Short mmCIF file of C-alpha atoms and ligand atoms in Angstrom, two decimals:
data_model
loop_
_atom_site.label_atom_id
_atom_site.label_comp_id
_atom_site.label_asym_id
_atom_site.label_seq_id
_atom_site.Cartn_x
_atom_site.Cartn_y
_atom_site.Cartn_z
CA MET I 1 -24.77 -71.53 8.90
CA SER I 2 -27.34 -69.83 11.05
CA ARG I 3 -29.80 -71.07 13.63
CA ARG I 4 -31.69 -69.29 16.37
CA ALA I 5 -29.52 -69.35 19.54
CA ALA I 6 -31.22 -71.13 22.43
CA PRO I 7 -31.19 -69.81 25.99
CA SER I 8 -28.63 -71.59 28.11
CA PRO I 9 -30.15 -73.74 30.90
CA GLU I 10 -26.93 -73.24 32.93
CA ARG I 11 -27.42 -69.50 33.09
CA SER I 12 -29.99 -68.27 35.52
CA PRO I 13 -32.24 -66.39 34.65
CA PRO I 14 -32.41 -67.99 31.20
CA LEU I 15 -29.81 -65.99 29.29
CA PRO I 16 -28.51 -66.53 25.79
CA GLU I 17 -25.66 -68.98 25.18
CA THR I 18 -22.91 -66.85 23.69
CA ILE I 19 -20.60 -69.63 22.50
CA ARG I 20 -20.43 -73.44 22.25
CA TRP I 21 -18.49 -76.14 20.47
CA SER I 22 -19.81 -77.29 17.10
CA PRO I 23 -21.16 -80.86 17.28
CA ASP I 24 -17.85 -82.48 16.20
CA GLY I 25 -15.77 -80.10 18.39
CA THR I 26 -13.67 -78.72 15.49
CA GLY I 27 -15.54 -75.42 15.19
CA LEU I 28 -17.37 -72.83 17.31
CA LEU I 29 -20.99 -71.78 17.28
CA ILE I 30 -21.27 -68.18 18.37
CA LEU I 31 -24.29 -66.00 18.91
CA ASP I 32 -23.68 -63.31 16.25
CA GLN I 33 -24.00 -60.09 18.29
CA THR I 34 -23.84 -57.86 15.22
CA ARG I 35 -27.30 -59.17 14.30
CA LEU I 36 -28.95 -58.38 17.63
CA PRO I 37 -31.59 -57.29 18.48
CA GLU I 38 -33.07 -57.67 15.00
CA SER I 39 -32.17 -61.28 14.65
CA ASN I 40 -30.98 -63.96 17.07
CA GLU I 41 -28.67 -66.22 15.08
CA GLU I 42 -25.76 -68.55 15.59
CA ARG I 43 -22.76 -68.53 13.24
CA LEU I 44 -20.31 -71.36 12.66
CA LEU I 45 -16.57 -70.52 12.83
CA THR I 46 -14.19 -73.15 11.47
CA THR I 47 -11.01 -71.32 10.44
CA VAL I 48 -8.63 -68.88 12.09
CA ASP I 49 -9.83 -66.28 9.58
CA ASP I 50 -13.45 -66.81 10.79
CA ILE I 51 -12.42 -66.49 14.43
CA GLU I 52 -10.30 -63.38 13.91
CA GLU I 53 -13.02 -61.74 11.83
CA ALA I 54 -15.66 -62.53 14.46
CA ILE I 55 -13.56 -60.91 17.18
CA ARG I 56 -12.52 -57.86 15.12
CA SER I 57 -16.01 -57.16 13.82
CA LEU I 58 -17.61 -57.59 17.31
CA ARG I 59 -19.70 -60.62 16.38
CA VAL I 60 -18.33 -61.75 19.74
CA ARG I 61 -17.27 -58.97 22.07
CA GLY I 62 -16.85 -58.04 25.71
CA ALA I 63 -13.44 -58.66 27.30
CA PRO I 64 -14.11 -62.04 29.00
CA LEU I 65 -15.95 -63.46 25.98
CA ILE I 66 -13.19 -62.39 23.60
CA GLY I 67 -10.71 -64.40 25.69
CA ILE I 68 -13.03 -67.44 25.85
CA THR I 69 -13.60 -67.31 22.08
CA ALA I 70 -9.89 -67.15 21.27
CA ALA I 71 -9.13 -70.03 23.67
CA MET I 72 -11.93 -72.26 22.39
CA GLY I 73 -11.10 -71.24 18.83
CA VAL I 74 -7.44 -72.32 19.08
CA ALA I 75 -8.53 -75.62 20.69
CA ALA I 76 -11.13 -76.28 17.95
CA LEU I 77 -8.56 -75.55 15.23
CA ALA I 78 -6.04 -77.86 16.96
CA ARG I 79 -8.57 -80.68 17.11
CA ARG I 80 -9.16 -80.33 13.40
CA ARG I 81 -5.42 -80.33 12.55
CA ALA I 82 -4.82 -83.32 14.84
CA ARG I 83 -7.65 -85.27 13.19
CA GLU I 84 -6.17 -84.42 9.79
CA GLY I 85 -2.99 -86.24 10.87
CA ALA I 86 -0.61 -83.33 11.71
CA SER I 87 2.53 -84.36 13.60
CA GLU I 88 3.12 -82.92 17.08
CA SER I 89 5.71 -80.42 15.82
CA GLU I 90 3.40 -79.28 12.99
CA LEU I 91 0.54 -78.94 15.40
CA ARG I 92 2.62 -76.94 17.91
CA ALA I 93 3.82 -74.59 15.12
CA SER I 94 0.22 -74.00 14.00
CA ILE I 95 -0.97 -73.36 17.55
CA ALA I 96 1.80 -70.79 18.08
CA ALA I 97 0.85 -69.00 14.82
CA TRP I 98 -2.88 -68.97 15.67
CA ILE I 99 -2.15 -67.62 19.16
CA GLU I 100 0.09 -64.87 17.78
CA ARG I 101 -2.54 -63.84 15.24
CA LEU I 102 -5.54 -63.86 17.59
CA SER I 103 -3.57 -62.01 20.34
CA GLU I 104 -3.58 -58.95 18.07
CA ALA I 105 -7.27 -59.02 17.15
CA ARG I 106 -8.29 -56.45 19.81
CA PRO I 107 -5.59 -54.62 21.74
CA THR I 108 -7.34 -53.22 24.82
CA ALA I 109 -9.16 -56.25 26.27
CA VAL I 110 -6.41 -57.93 28.31
CA ASN I 111 -8.53 -61.06 28.82
CA LEU I 112 -7.63 -61.97 25.24
CA ILE I 113 -3.90 -62.18 25.92
CA TRP I 114 -4.52 -63.62 29.38
CA ALA I 115 -6.53 -66.53 27.99
CA LEU I 116 -4.11 -67.24 25.13
CA ARG I 117 -1.08 -67.16 27.46
CA ARG I 118 -2.84 -69.55 29.77
CA LEU I 119 -3.59 -71.88 26.88
CA SER I 120 0.02 -71.75 25.76
CA ALA I 121 1.34 -72.47 29.26
CA SER I 122 -1.01 -75.47 29.60
CA ILE I 123 0.81 -77.38 26.79
CA GLU I 124 4.36 -76.85 28.08
CA THR I 125 4.56 -80.57 28.77
CA THR I 126 4.62 -83.79 26.74
CA PHE I 127 1.60 -85.61 25.32
CA PRO I 128 1.22 -89.16 24.02
CA ASP I 129 0.03 -87.94 20.60
CA PRO I 130 -1.36 -84.84 18.79
CA PRO I 131 -5.06 -85.64 19.51
CA ALA I 132 -4.24 -85.80 23.23
CA LEU I 133 -2.58 -82.39 23.02
CA ALA I 134 -5.63 -80.94 21.24
CA GLU I 135 -8.03 -82.43 23.81
CA HIS I 136 -5.90 -80.93 26.59
CA LEU I 137 -6.30 -77.49 24.99
CA ALA I 138 -10.06 -78.01 24.72
CA ALA I 139 -10.25 -78.95 28.40
CA GLU I 140 -8.26 -75.83 29.31
CA ALA I 141 -10.59 -73.66 27.20
CA ASP I 142 -13.61 -75.25 28.92
CA ASP I 143 -11.98 -74.44 32.29
CA ILE I 144 -11.47 -70.81 31.25
CA ARG I 145 -15.17 -70.56 30.32
CA ASP I 146 -16.38 -72.38 33.46
CA GLU I 147 -14.17 -70.23 35.70
CA ASP I 148 -15.53 -67.12 34.05
CA ARG I 149 -19.06 -68.35 34.75
CA ARG I 150 -18.17 -68.78 38.45
CA MET I 151 -16.40 -65.40 38.64
CA CYS I 152 -19.46 -63.66 37.17
CA ARG I 153 -21.72 -65.24 39.77
CA ALA I 154 -19.34 -64.26 42.62
CA ILE I 155 -19.10 -60.66 41.31
CA GLY I 156 -22.88 -60.52 41.14
CA GLU I 157 -23.25 -61.77 44.70
CA HIS I 158 -20.71 -59.28 46.11
CA ALA I 159 -22.11 -56.31 44.17
CA ALA I 160 -25.77 -57.16 44.87
CA THR I 161 -25.07 -56.11 48.47
CA LEU I 162 -24.68 -52.56 47.11
CA LEU I 163 -28.28 -52.55 45.84
CA ALA I 164 -31.42 -51.76 47.81
CA ASP I 165 -34.93 -52.69 46.71
CA GLY I 166 -36.18 -50.10 44.20
CA ASP I 167 -32.70 -48.85 43.21
CA VAL I 168 -32.02 -47.39 39.80
CA VAL I 169 -28.73 -48.38 38.12
CA ILE I 170 -27.09 -46.76 35.12
CA THR I 171 -24.71 -48.83 32.99
CA HIS I 172 -22.64 -48.29 29.88
CA CYS I 173 -21.99 -50.58 26.90
CA ASN I 174 -22.76 -54.24 27.54
CA ALA I 175 -21.03 -55.99 30.41
CA GLY I 176 -23.73 -58.65 30.73
CA ALA I 177 -24.18 -62.29 29.84
CA LEU I 178 -23.53 -61.36 26.22
CA ALA I 179 -20.00 -60.26 27.14
CA THR I 180 -18.97 -63.24 29.27
CA GLY I 181 -19.28 -66.97 29.81
CA GLY I 182 -21.70 -66.36 32.69
CA ILE I 183 -24.27 -63.84 33.93
CA GLY I 184 -22.01 -60.86 33.13
CA THR I 185 -20.10 -58.49 35.35
CA ALA I 186 -21.87 -55.10 35.56
CA LEU I 187 -25.26 -56.75 35.01
CA ALA I 188 -24.60 -59.70 37.33
CA PRO I 189 -25.74 -57.92 40.54
CA ILE I 190 -28.94 -56.93 38.82
CA TYR I 191 -29.72 -60.57 38.08
CA VAL I 192 -28.71 -61.67 41.60
CA ALA I 193 -30.72 -58.87 43.27
CA THR I 194 -33.74 -59.77 41.18
CA GLU I 195 -33.41 -63.44 42.15
CA THR I 196 -33.54 -62.39 45.82
CA GLY I 197 -36.75 -60.47 45.31
CA LYS I 198 -35.42 -56.92 44.90
CA THR I 199 -36.77 -54.73 42.15
CA VAL I 200 -34.10 -52.85 40.22
CA ARG I 201 -34.55 -50.52 37.26
CA VAL I 202 -31.77 -49.94 34.75
CA TYR I 203 -30.79 -47.10 32.43
CA ALA I 204 -28.67 -48.42 29.56
CA ASP I 205 -26.47 -45.85 27.81
CA GLU I 206 -26.89 -46.36 24.07
CA THR I 207 -23.06 -46.48 23.73
CA ARG I 208 -21.24 -45.10 20.72
CA PRO I 209 -20.29 -46.01 18.09
CA LEU I 210 -21.79 -49.48 17.88
CA LEU I 211 -24.74 -49.16 20.24
CA GLN I 212 -23.87 -52.11 22.46
CA GLY I 213 -26.05 -50.53 25.18
CA SER I 214 -29.22 -50.16 23.16
CA ARG I 215 -28.72 -53.18 20.89
CA LEU I 216 -27.35 -55.64 23.48
CA THR I 217 -27.87 -54.52 27.11
CA ALA I 218 -31.46 -53.46 26.52
CA TRP I 219 -32.15 -56.69 24.64
CA GLU I 220 -30.49 -58.91 27.26
CA LEU I 221 -32.23 -57.24 30.22
CA SER I 222 -35.62 -57.16 28.58
CA GLN I 223 -35.27 -60.89 27.72
CA ALA I 224 -34.68 -61.47 31.45
CA GLY I 225 -37.78 -59.42 32.39
CA ILE I 226 -35.84 -56.46 33.87
CA ASP I 227 -37.14 -52.92 33.51
CA VAL I 228 -34.69 -51.16 31.19
CA THR I 229 -34.66 -47.71 29.61
CA VAL I 230 -32.28 -46.69 26.83
CA LEU I 231 -30.74 -43.23 26.73
CA ALA I 232 -28.29 -41.77 24.22
CA ASP I 233 -24.87 -41.20 25.78
CA SER I 234 -25.24 -37.43 25.52
CA MET I 235 -28.45 -37.60 27.63
CA ALA I 236 -26.80 -39.01 30.75
CA GLY I 237 -25.98 -35.52 32.03
CA SER I 238 -29.60 -34.49 31.80
CA LEU I 239 -30.65 -37.63 33.68
CA PHE I 240 -28.11 -37.03 36.48
CA ALA I 241 -29.31 -33.43 36.83
CA SER I 242 -33.04 -34.15 36.82
CA ASP I 243 -33.55 -37.65 38.18
CA PRO I 244 -30.22 -39.13 39.26
CA PRO I 245 -29.76 -42.92 39.38
CA ASP I 246 -28.67 -44.47 42.70
CA ILE I 247 -25.54 -46.15 41.45
CA VAL I 248 -23.34 -46.67 38.36
CA PHE I 249 -22.15 -50.18 37.40
CA VAL I 250 -19.75 -50.65 34.47
CA GLY I 251 -17.43 -53.39 33.28
CA SER I 252 -13.83 -53.10 32.16
CA ASP I 253 -11.49 -54.25 29.40
CA ARG I 254 -8.34 -53.72 31.43
CA ILE I 255 -7.65 -52.45 34.94
CA ALA I 256 -4.17 -51.08 35.66
CA ALA I 257 -2.28 -51.97 38.86
CA ASN I 258 -3.27 -48.62 40.44
CA GLY I 259 -6.99 -49.08 39.69
CA ASP I 260 -7.25 -46.91 36.55
CA VAL I 261 -9.92 -48.45 34.37
CA ALA I 262 -10.14 -48.89 30.59
CA ASN I 263 -13.70 -49.42 29.44
CA LYS I 264 -15.93 -48.57 26.49
CA ILE I 265 -15.66 -45.02 25.20
CA GLY I 266 -17.95 -42.78 27.25
CA THR I 267 -17.25 -44.49 30.58
CA TYR I 268 -14.95 -41.65 31.68
CA GLY I 269 -17.64 -39.05 30.98
CA LEU I 270 -20.10 -41.08 33.03
CA ALA I 271 -17.62 -41.27 35.92
CA VAL I 272 -17.10 -37.49 35.86
CA LEU I 273 -20.87 -36.98 35.90
CA ALA I 274 -21.24 -39.44 38.78
CA ALA I 275 -18.53 -37.66 40.77
CA HIS I 276 -20.12 -34.25 40.15
CA HIS I 277 -23.49 -35.56 41.32
CA GLU I 278 -22.01 -37.62 44.17
CA ILE I 279 -23.35 -40.90 42.81
CA PRO I 280 -21.17 -43.96 43.54
CA PHE I 281 -19.37 -45.30 40.47
CA TYR I 282 -18.39 -49.01 40.59
CA VAL I 283 -16.37 -51.15 38.19
CA LEU I 284 -17.15 -54.85 38.09
CA ALA I 285 -14.62 -57.22 36.54
CA PRO I 286 -12.94 -60.60 37.11
CA THR I 287 -9.25 -60.74 38.06
CA SER I 288 -8.53 -61.86 34.47
CA THR I 289 -9.18 -58.20 33.55
CA ILE I 290 -6.52 -56.83 35.94
CA ASP I 291 -3.17 -56.19 34.24
CA LEU I 292 -0.43 -55.72 36.84
CA ASP I 293 2.03 -55.02 34.00
CA SER I 294 0.15 -51.77 33.30
CA SER I 295 1.14 -49.54 36.23
CA THR I 296 -1.42 -46.85 35.36
CA GLY I 297 -4.03 -46.23 32.70
CA SER I 298 -1.51 -44.50 30.45
CA ASP I 299 0.19 -47.89 29.88
CA ILE I 300 -3.02 -49.38 28.43
CA PRO I 301 -3.18 -49.54 24.59
CA ILE I 302 -6.38 -47.99 23.26
CA GLU I 303 -8.03 -49.50 20.21
CA HIS I 304 -9.25 -47.07 17.54
CA ARG I 305 -12.15 -48.17 15.34
CA SER I 306 -12.66 -47.65 11.62
CA PRO I 307 -13.99 -44.16 10.71
CA GLU I 308 -16.65 -45.95 8.64
CA GLU I 309 -18.40 -46.94 11.89
CA ILE I 310 -19.09 -43.23 12.46
CA ARG I 311 -19.55 -42.15 8.86
CA ARG I 312 -22.07 -44.84 7.92
CA GLY I 313 -22.19 -47.31 10.78
CA PHE I 314 -25.68 -48.62 10.31
CA GLY I 315 -26.24 -47.82 6.66
CA SER I 316 -27.11 -44.13 6.27
CA VAL I 317 -24.40 -41.56 5.67
CA THR I 318 -24.03 -39.77 9.02
CA ALA I 319 -20.85 -37.71 8.41
CA PRO I 320 -19.35 -36.31 5.20
CA GLU I 321 -16.41 -38.19 3.67
CA ALA I 322 -14.33 -35.00 3.92
CA ALA I 323 -14.63 -34.84 7.71
CA GLY I 324 -12.05 -36.47 9.94
CA VAL I 325 -13.27 -38.99 12.50
CA TYR I 326 -11.96 -39.52 16.02
CA SER I 327 -13.03 -42.95 17.23
CA PRO I 328 -11.19 -44.46 20.19
CA ALA I 329 -13.07 -47.57 21.31
CA PHE I 330 -12.15 -47.15 24.99
CA ASP I 331 -11.25 -44.47 27.50
CA ILE I 332 -9.49 -44.43 30.85
CA THR I 333 -11.31 -43.61 34.05
CA PRO I 334 -8.83 -42.58 36.76
CA ALA I 335 -8.95 -44.66 39.93
CA ALA I 336 -9.79 -41.48 41.90
CA LEU I 337 -13.29 -41.53 40.35
CA VAL I 338 -13.98 -45.18 41.23
CA ALA I 339 -15.78 -45.85 44.50
CA GLY I 340 -15.03 -49.57 44.33
CA ILE I 341 -13.82 -52.34 42.06
CA VAL I 342 -15.74 -55.59 42.46
CA THR I 343 -13.91 -58.82 41.55
CA GLU I 344 -14.75 -62.41 42.35
CA TRP I 345 -12.92 -61.88 45.65
CA GLY I 346 -15.07 -59.02 46.89
CA ILE I 347 -15.37 -55.25 46.83
CA HIS I 348 -11.99 -53.51 46.67
CA ARG I 349 -11.81 -49.95 47.99
CA PRO I 350 -9.22 -47.29 47.22
CA PRO I 351 -6.26 -47.19 47.30
CA TYR I 352 -6.32 -50.20 44.98
CA THR I 353 -2.68 -51.15 44.37
CA GLU I 354 -2.31 -53.61 47.22
CA SER I 355 -5.73 -55.21 47.14
CA LEU I 356 -5.77 -55.71 43.36
CA ALA I 357 -2.32 -57.35 43.49
CA THR I 358 -3.53 -59.62 46.32
CA ALA I 359 -6.64 -60.59 44.34
CA VAL I 360 -4.58 -61.47 41.25
CA GLY I 361 -2.17 -63.49 43.45
CA ARG I 362 -5.05 -65.44 44.95
CA ALA I 363 -6.54 -66.12 41.51
CA ARG I 364 -3.19 -67.45 40.24
CA ARG I 365 -2.76 -69.94 43.08
CA PRO I 366 -2.87 -73.49 41.71
CA ARG I 367 -6.28 -75.08 42.03
CA ALA I 368 -6.55 -77.93 44.56
O1 LIG O 401 -16.16 -53.14 22.23
P1 LIG O 401 -16.79 -54.08 23.18
O2 LIG O 401 -18.24 -54.25 22.95
O3 LIG O 401 -16.04 -55.40 23.24
O4 LIG O 401 -16.61 -53.38 24.59
C1 LIG O 401 -17.10 -54.03 25.72
C2 LIG O 401 -16.93 -53.26 26.98
O5 LIG O 401 -16.42 -52.15 27.00
C3 LIG O 401 -17.31 -53.96 28.26
O6 LIG O 401 -17.72 -53.04 29.21
C4 LIG O 401 -16.11 -54.73 28.80
O7 LIG O 401 -15.51 -55.51 27.83
C5 LIG O 401 -16.48 -55.58 29.96
S1 LIG O 401 -17.48 -56.94 29.51
C6 LIG O 401 -17.82 -57.85 30.91
#
């Protein structure tokens, strides 16, 4: 099934809706990000195979959105099983199997495991019948998405204070609306600053190997009327040397307890360039991206992508079959290169250990 995805009225400025329930609630409609910017299409996911494939192949991607998709996906599948007449024990067994399978779909983005653990914990109680259990999961998934939307807005408001009128930002990969349930993380301050009348220009690294910067960030920003220029990753050094940007904003897939940051491959190189040229390098991410169980970046598992994405990623043969391919999807930027980490609670400054732990503790407090 495919249909042009409509802009979401809840996202200001009008930004694409990345995910929604299918009309009967037993499937998901995702904006298929592998088709952008050529084509703006929704895709219906109705099975665990569909959901796993969509996450692995980056039809949906970006750490927060991966977690939201998995949570909504399990809830949609549970609704279907409950409507088909599954008993509570059958339903619980299926939910556990779906959660186990989806948890492994992408190893670096901790939001995936975070969202699925939260979903699991939400049903550690009794329910009158299987449909009630399934509806409870759907409500929890909606909460995860709505909270992400609020966290994005808060991150944007905190980080917009770092921007002056006329500033030039460089970003890497896509940590925008397309990667979240809201206005993004790294791109959120750009939207907020623009709303308050500031003019901000953006350089978007093309981002290897799947071009999330040129295909997605440049598309998303240009749809929102923001001045964006694409540069290949290897050109960032030349830009810093000749016409340096004012600030670097990137997202993250997992932040270790000490502030080391896993993000899309190439982020570390950008951080080294920024340090050399004395340009502030900021990481913007919700507390759901902080993993206190990873003490440092070396504890973070790094996903490696298929060599085919380098050898013939977009059709043409771009490396000989005989050549080996090195393709980690993420790298680690040491905390020492990070001027600040912006969460929904504010701008954290180094050393990070205490303030990140406090932010996670505040986020975990039961809601009133
Ligand atoms: O492989 P991707 O496209 O899922 O990688 C995305 C990133 O690296 C983002 O910067 C990160 O997930 C943060 S998204 C708010």
